[in-house]
GROMACS .gro file of C-alpha atoms in nm:
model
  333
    1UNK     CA    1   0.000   0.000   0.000
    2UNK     CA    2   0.116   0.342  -0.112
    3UNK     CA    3   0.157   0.610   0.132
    4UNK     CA    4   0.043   1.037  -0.009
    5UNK     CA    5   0.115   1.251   0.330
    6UNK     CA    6  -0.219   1.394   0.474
    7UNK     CA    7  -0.260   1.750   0.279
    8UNK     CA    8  -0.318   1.919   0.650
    9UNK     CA    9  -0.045   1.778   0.823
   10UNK     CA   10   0.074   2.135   0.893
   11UNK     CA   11  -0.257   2.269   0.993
   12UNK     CA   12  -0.274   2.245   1.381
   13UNK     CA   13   0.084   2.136   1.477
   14UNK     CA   14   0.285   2.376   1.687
   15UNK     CA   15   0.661   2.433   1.566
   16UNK     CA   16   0.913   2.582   1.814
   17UNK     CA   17   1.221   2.758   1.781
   18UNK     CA   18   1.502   2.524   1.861
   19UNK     CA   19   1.745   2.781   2.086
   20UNK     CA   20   1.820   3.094   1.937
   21UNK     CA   21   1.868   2.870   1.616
   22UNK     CA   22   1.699   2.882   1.229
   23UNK     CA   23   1.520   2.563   1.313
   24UNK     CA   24   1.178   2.521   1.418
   25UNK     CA   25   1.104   2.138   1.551
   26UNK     CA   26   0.748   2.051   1.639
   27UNK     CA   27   0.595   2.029   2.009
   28UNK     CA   28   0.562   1.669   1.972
   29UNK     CA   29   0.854   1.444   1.835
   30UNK     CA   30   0.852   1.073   1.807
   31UNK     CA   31   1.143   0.859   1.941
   32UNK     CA   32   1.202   0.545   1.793
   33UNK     CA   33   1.405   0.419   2.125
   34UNK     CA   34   1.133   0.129   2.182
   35UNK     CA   35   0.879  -0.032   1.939
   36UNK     CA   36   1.097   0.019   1.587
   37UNK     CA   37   1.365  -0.281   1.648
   38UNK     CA   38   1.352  -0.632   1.483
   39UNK     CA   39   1.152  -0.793   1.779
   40UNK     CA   40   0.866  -0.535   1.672
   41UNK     CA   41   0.596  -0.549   1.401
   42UNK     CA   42   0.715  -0.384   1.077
   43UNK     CA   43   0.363  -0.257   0.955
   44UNK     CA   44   0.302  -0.167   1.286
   45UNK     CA   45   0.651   0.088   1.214
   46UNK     CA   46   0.510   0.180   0.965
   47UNK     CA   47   0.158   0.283   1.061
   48UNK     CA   48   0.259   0.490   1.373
   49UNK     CA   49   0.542   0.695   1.122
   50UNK     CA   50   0.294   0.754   0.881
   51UNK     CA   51  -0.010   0.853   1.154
   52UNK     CA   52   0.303   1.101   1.280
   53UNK     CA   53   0.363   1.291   0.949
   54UNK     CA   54   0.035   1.344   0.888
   55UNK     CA   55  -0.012   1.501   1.247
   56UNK     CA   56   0.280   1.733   1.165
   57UNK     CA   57   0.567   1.524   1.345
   58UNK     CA   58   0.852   1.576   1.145
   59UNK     CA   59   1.106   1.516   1.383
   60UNK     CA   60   1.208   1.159   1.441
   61UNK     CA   61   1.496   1.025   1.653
   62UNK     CA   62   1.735   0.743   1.671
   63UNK     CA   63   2.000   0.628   1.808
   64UNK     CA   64   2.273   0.379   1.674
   65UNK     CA   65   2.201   0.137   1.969
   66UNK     CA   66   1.788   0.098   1.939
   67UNK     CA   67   1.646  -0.189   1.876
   68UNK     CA   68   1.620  -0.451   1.935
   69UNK     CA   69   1.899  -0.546   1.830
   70UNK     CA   70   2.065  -0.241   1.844
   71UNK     CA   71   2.060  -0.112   1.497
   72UNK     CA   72   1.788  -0.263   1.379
   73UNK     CA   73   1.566   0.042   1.447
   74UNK     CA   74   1.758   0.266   1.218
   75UNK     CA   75   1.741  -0.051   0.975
   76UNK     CA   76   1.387  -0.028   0.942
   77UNK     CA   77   1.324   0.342   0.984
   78UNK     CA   78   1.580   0.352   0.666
   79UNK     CA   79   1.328   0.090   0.512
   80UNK     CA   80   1.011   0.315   0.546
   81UNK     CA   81   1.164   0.644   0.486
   82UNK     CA   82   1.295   0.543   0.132
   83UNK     CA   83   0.986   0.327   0.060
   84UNK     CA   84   0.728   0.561   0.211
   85UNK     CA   85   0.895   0.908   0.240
   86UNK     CA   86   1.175   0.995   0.021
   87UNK     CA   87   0.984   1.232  -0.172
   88UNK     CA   88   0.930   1.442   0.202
   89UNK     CA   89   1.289   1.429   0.304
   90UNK     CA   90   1.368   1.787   0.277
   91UNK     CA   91   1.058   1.816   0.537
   92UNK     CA   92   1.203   1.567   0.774
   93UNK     CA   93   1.429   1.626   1.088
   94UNK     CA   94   1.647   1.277   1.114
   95UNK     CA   95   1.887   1.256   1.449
   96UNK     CA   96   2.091   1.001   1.551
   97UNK     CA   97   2.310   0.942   1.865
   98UNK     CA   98   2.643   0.737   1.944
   99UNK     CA   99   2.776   0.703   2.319
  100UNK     CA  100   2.670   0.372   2.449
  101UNK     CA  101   2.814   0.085   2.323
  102UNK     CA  102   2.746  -0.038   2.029
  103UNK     CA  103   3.029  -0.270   1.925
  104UNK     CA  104   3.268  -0.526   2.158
  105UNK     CA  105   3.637  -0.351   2.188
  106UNK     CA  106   3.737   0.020   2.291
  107UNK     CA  107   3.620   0.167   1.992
  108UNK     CA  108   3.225   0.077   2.033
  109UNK     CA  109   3.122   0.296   2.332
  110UNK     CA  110   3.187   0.645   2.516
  111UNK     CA  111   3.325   0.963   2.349
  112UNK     CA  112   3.632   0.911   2.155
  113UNK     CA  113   3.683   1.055   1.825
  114UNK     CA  114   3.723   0.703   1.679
  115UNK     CA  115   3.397   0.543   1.813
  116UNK     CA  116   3.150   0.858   1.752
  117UNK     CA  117   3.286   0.931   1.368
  118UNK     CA  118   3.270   0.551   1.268
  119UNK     CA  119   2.946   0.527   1.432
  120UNK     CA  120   2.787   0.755   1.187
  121UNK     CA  121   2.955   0.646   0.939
  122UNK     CA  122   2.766   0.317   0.978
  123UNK     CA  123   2.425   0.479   1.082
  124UNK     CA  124   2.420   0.637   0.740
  125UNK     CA  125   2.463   0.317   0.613
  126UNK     CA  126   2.202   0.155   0.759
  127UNK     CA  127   1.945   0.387   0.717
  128UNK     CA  128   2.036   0.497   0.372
  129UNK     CA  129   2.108   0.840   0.395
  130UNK     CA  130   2.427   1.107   0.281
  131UNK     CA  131   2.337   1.311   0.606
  132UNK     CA  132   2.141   1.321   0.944
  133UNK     CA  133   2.008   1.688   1.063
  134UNK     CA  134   2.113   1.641   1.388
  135UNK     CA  135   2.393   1.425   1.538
  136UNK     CA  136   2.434   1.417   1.909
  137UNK     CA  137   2.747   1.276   2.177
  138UNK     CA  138   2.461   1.012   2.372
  139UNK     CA  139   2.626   1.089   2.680
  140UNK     CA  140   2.935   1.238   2.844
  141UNK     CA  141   3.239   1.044   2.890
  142UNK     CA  142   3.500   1.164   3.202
  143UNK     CA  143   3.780   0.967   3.047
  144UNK     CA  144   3.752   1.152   2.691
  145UNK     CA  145   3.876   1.506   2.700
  146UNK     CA  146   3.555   1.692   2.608
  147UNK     CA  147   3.711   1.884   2.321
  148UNK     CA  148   3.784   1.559   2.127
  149UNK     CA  149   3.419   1.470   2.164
  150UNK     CA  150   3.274   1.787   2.049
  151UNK     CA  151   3.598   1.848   1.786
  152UNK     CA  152   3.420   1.472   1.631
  153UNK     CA  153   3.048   1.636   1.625
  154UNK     CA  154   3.224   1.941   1.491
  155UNK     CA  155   3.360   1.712   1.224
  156UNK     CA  156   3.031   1.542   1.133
  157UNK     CA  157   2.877   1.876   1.058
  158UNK     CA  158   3.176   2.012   0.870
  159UNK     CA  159   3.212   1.680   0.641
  160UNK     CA  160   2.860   1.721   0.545
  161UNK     CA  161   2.720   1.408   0.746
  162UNK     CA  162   2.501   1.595   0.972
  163UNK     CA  163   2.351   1.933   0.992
  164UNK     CA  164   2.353   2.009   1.337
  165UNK     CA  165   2.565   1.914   1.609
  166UNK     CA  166   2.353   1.832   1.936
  167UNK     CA  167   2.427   1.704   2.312
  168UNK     CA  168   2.252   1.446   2.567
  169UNK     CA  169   2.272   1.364   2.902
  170UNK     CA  170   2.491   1.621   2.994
  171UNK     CA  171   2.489   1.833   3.310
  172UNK     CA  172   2.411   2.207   3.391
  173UNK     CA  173   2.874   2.220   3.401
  174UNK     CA  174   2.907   2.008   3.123
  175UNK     CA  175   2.644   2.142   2.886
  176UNK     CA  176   2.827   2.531   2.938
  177UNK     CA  177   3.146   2.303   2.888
  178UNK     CA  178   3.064   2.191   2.558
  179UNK     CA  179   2.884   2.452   2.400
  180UNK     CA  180   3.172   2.667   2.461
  181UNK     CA  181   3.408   2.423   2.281
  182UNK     CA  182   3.171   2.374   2.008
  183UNK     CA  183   3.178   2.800   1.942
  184UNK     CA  184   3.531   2.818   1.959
  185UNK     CA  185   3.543   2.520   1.667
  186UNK     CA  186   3.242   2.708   1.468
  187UNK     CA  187   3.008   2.493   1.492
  188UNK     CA  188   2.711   2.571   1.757
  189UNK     CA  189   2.573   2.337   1.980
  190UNK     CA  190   2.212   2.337   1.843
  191UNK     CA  191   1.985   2.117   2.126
  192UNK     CA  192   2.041   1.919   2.441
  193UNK     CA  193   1.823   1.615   2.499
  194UNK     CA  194   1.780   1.533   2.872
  195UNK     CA  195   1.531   1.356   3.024
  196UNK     CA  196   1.247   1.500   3.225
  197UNK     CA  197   0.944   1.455   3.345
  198UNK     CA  198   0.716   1.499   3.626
  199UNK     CA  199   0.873   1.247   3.762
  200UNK     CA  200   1.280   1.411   3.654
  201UNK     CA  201   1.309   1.701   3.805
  202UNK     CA  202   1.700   1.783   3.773
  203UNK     CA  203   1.704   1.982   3.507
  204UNK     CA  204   1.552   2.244   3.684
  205UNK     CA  205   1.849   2.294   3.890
  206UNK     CA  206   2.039   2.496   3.654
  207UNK     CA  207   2.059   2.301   3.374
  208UNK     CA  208   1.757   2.487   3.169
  209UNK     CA  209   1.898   2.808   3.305
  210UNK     CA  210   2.240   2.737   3.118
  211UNK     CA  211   2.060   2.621   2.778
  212UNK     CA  212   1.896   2.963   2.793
  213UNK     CA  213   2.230   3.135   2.795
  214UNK     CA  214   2.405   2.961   2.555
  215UNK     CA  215   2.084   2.977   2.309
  216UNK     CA  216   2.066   2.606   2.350
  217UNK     CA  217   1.691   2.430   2.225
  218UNK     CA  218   1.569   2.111   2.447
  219UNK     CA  219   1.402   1.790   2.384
  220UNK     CA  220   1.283   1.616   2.639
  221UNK     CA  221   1.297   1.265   2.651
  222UNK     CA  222   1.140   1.017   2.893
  223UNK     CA  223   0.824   1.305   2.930
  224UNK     CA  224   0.635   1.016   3.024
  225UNK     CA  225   0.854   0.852   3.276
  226UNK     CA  226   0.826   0.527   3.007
  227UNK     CA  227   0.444   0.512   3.020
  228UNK     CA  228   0.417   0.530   3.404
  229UNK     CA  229   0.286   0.846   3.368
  230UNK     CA  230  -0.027   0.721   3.132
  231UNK     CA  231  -0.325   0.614   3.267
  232UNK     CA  232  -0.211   0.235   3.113
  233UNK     CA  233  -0.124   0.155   3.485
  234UNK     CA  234  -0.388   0.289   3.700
  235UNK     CA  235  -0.565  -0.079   3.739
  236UNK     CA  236  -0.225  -0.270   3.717
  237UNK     CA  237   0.012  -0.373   3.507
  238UNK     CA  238  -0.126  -0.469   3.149
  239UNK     CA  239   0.016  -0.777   2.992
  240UNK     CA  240   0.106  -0.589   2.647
  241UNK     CA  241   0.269  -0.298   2.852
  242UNK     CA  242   0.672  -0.229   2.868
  243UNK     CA  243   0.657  -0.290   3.211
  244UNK     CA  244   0.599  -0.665   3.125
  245UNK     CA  245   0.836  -0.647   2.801
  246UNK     CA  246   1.198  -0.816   2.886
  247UNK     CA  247   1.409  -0.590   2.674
  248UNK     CA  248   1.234  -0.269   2.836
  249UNK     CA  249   1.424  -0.054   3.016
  250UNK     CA  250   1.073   0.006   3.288
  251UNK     CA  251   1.072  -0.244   3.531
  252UNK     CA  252   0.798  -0.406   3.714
  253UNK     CA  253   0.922  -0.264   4.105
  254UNK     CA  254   0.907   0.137   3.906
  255UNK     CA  255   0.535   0.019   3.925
  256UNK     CA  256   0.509   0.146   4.303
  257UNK     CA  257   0.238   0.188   4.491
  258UNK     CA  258   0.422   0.566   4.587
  259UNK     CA  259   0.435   0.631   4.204
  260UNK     CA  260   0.084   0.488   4.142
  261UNK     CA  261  -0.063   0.691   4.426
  262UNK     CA  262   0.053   1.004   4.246
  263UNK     CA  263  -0.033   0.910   3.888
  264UNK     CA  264  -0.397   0.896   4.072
  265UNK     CA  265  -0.407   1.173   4.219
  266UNK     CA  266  -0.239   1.356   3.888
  267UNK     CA  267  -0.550   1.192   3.708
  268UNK     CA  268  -0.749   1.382   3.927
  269UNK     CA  269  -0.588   1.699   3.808
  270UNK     CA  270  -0.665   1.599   3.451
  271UNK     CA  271  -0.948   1.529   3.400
  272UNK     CA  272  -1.133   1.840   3.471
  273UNK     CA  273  -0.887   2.008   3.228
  274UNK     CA  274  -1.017   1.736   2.974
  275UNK     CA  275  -0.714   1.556   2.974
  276UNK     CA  276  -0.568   1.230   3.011
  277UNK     CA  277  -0.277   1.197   3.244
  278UNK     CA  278  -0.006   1.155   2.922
  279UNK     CA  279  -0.196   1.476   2.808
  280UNK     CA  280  -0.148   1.638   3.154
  281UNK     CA  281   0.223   1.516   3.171
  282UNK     CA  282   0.340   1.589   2.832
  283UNK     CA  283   0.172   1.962   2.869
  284UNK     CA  284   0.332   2.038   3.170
  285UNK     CA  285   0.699   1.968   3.050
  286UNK     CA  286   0.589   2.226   2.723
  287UNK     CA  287   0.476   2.494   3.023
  288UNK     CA  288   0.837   2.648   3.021
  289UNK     CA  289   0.908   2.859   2.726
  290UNK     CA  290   1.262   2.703   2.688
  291UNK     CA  291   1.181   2.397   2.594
  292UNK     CA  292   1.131   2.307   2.184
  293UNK     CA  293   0.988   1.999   2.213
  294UNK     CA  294   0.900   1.657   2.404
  295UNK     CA  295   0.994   1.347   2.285
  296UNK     CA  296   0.719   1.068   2.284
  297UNK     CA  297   0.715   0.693   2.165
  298UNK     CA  298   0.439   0.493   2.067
  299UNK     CA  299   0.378   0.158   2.007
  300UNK     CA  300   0.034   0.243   1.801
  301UNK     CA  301  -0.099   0.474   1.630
  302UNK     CA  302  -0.391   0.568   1.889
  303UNK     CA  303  -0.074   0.722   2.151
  304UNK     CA  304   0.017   0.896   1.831
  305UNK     CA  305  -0.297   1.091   1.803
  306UNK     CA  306  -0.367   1.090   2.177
  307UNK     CA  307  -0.028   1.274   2.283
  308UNK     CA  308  -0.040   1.529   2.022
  309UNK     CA  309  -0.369   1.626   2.154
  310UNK     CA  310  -0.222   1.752   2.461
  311UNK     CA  311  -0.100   2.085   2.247
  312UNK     CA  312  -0.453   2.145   2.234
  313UNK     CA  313  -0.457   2.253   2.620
  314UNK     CA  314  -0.096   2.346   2.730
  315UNK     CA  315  -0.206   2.616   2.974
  316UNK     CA  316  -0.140   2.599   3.323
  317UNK     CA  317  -0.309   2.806   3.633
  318UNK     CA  318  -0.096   2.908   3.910
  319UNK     CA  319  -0.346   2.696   4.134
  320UNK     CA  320  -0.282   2.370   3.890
  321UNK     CA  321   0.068   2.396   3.900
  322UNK     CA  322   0.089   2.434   4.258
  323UNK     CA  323  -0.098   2.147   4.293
  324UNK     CA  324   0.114   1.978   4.075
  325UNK     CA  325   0.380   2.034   4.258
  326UNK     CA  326   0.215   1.920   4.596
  327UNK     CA  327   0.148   1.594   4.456
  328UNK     CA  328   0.535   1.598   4.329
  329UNK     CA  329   0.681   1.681   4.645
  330UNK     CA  330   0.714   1.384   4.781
  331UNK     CA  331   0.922   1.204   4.485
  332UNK     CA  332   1.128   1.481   4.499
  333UNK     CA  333   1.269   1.458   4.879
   0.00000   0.00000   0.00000
């Protein structure tokens, strides 16, 4: 079956301004860390990238290690974008990470020069492509001085492999480290992806006050604290959910009767706002100006359309939020 992009795909979709950037990525973008490896149903791939492009999604991230097996997601995402969307690739933001390991030996993990350059070399490969927009250091690494690791992201963007060099996992002291490394070499550090939620608070502790500075965007990933922060758990934990899954990275005991006390109580808030908790949770991590966008997965198309629905109500009372944080307060001591 042929796929022809939905003609209003750009109707209702909100685009932000990624730092004090050109680029504008939408509210909502769609991870492929779970659900797009070679344990998962193709068409199923399939369905939930095209249900995404026609809501306006046209940000979609990888990383050279999901799966799985690791690779395999950027296998099939290479699959469905040249089968399904190579006429739209000019209206497609494609990222990809390296930092964890990936390969056996020294030269398959952390920050080195060697490892991130090769890696991209081979995540082209797999997914088909000359280029990625963005191409991001996964994570820090304190034995790798950090101006080799930004001096290979600088690389990537000056060879033409990427667009856009980008950052995750960092700290509020690492983040200012890096950024300034990345000026000196010319090439601006574009967007940090941390995660937060509800649930992650850290970032708030300096870290989005630092992106601000440096005109730094931010993606959030984990917004939904891996589903726990859906109403999927509310009445246990379902058989088809990725607390039950074996290669998931949420585990049965982050089902807690703490966590499911306040995912309650958070459905509580919700509802009278018309909201699901996903809706509720994913809104209030787009509350703060300075961030571009939250990063979502879905396993079908249905948490496609739900989460994107959330844009529709992304105001917050003082009363709500203090609320909010009432119900927070005790994950955070």
């Amino acid at each position: 079956m042929s796929y022809a992009p939905a003609n209003s795909r750009y109707d209702s979709m909100q685009y932000r301004r990624c730092g004090r950037s050109g680029l504008l990525l939408p509210a909502i973008s769609l991870g492929l860390w779970h659900n797009f490896g070679g344990v998962d149903s193709f068409e199923n791939c399939r369905a939930v990238l095209w249900r995404a492009f026609d809501l306006g999604i046209t940000h979609f991230d990888l990383a050279n290690n999901y799966g799985p097996p690791p690779g395999s997601a950027e296998e099939n995402f290479g699959r469905i974008l040249h089968s399904d969307f190579a006429a739209h690739r000019d209206e497609l933001i494609i990222s990809t990470k390296a930092g964890w390991q990936m390969w056996a030996g020294p030269y398959g993990d952390w920050g080195s020069r060697k490892y991130l350059l090769a890696s991209l070399d081979q995540s082209l490969k797999r997914m088909k492509l000359e280029y990625v927009d963005i191409f991001y250091s996964h994570r820090p690494d304190p034995q790798t001085p950090i101006e080799e690791t930004m001096s290979a992201l600088d690389h990537a963007v000056r060879s033409g492999k990427a667009l856009y060099a980008g950052i995750s996992s960092y700290d509020a002291a690492q983040t200012e480290a890096a950024a300034n490394v990345l000026r000196r070499l010319g090439t601006p550090c574009l967007i940090h992806q941390p995660k937060y939620s509800m649930f992650e608070r850290n970032i708030e502790s300096g870290l989005l006050d630092v992106l601000e500075k440096e005109g730094i965007g931010c993606i959030a990933f984990c917004p939904l604290a891996q589903g726990l922060l859906t109403n999927r758990y509310l009445n246990g934990i379902p058989s088809d959910s990725r607390a039950n899954k074996p290669h998931g990275f949420l585990k049965r005991n982050d089902v807690s009767e703490r966590r499911l006390a306040q995912v309650h109580a958070l459905n509580g808030l919700a509802e009278p706002r018309g909201q699901s908790v996903a809706q509720l949770a994913l809104a209030w991590v787009l509350r703060d100006a300075r961030m571009t966008s939250a990063l979502i997965g879905a396993s079908r198309v249905e948490q496609v359309e739900q989460n994107v629905a959330a844009l529709g109500n992304l105001r917050f009372t003082s009363g709500e939020l203090a609320k909010i944080d009432a119900i927070l307060a005790p994950a955070r001591a």
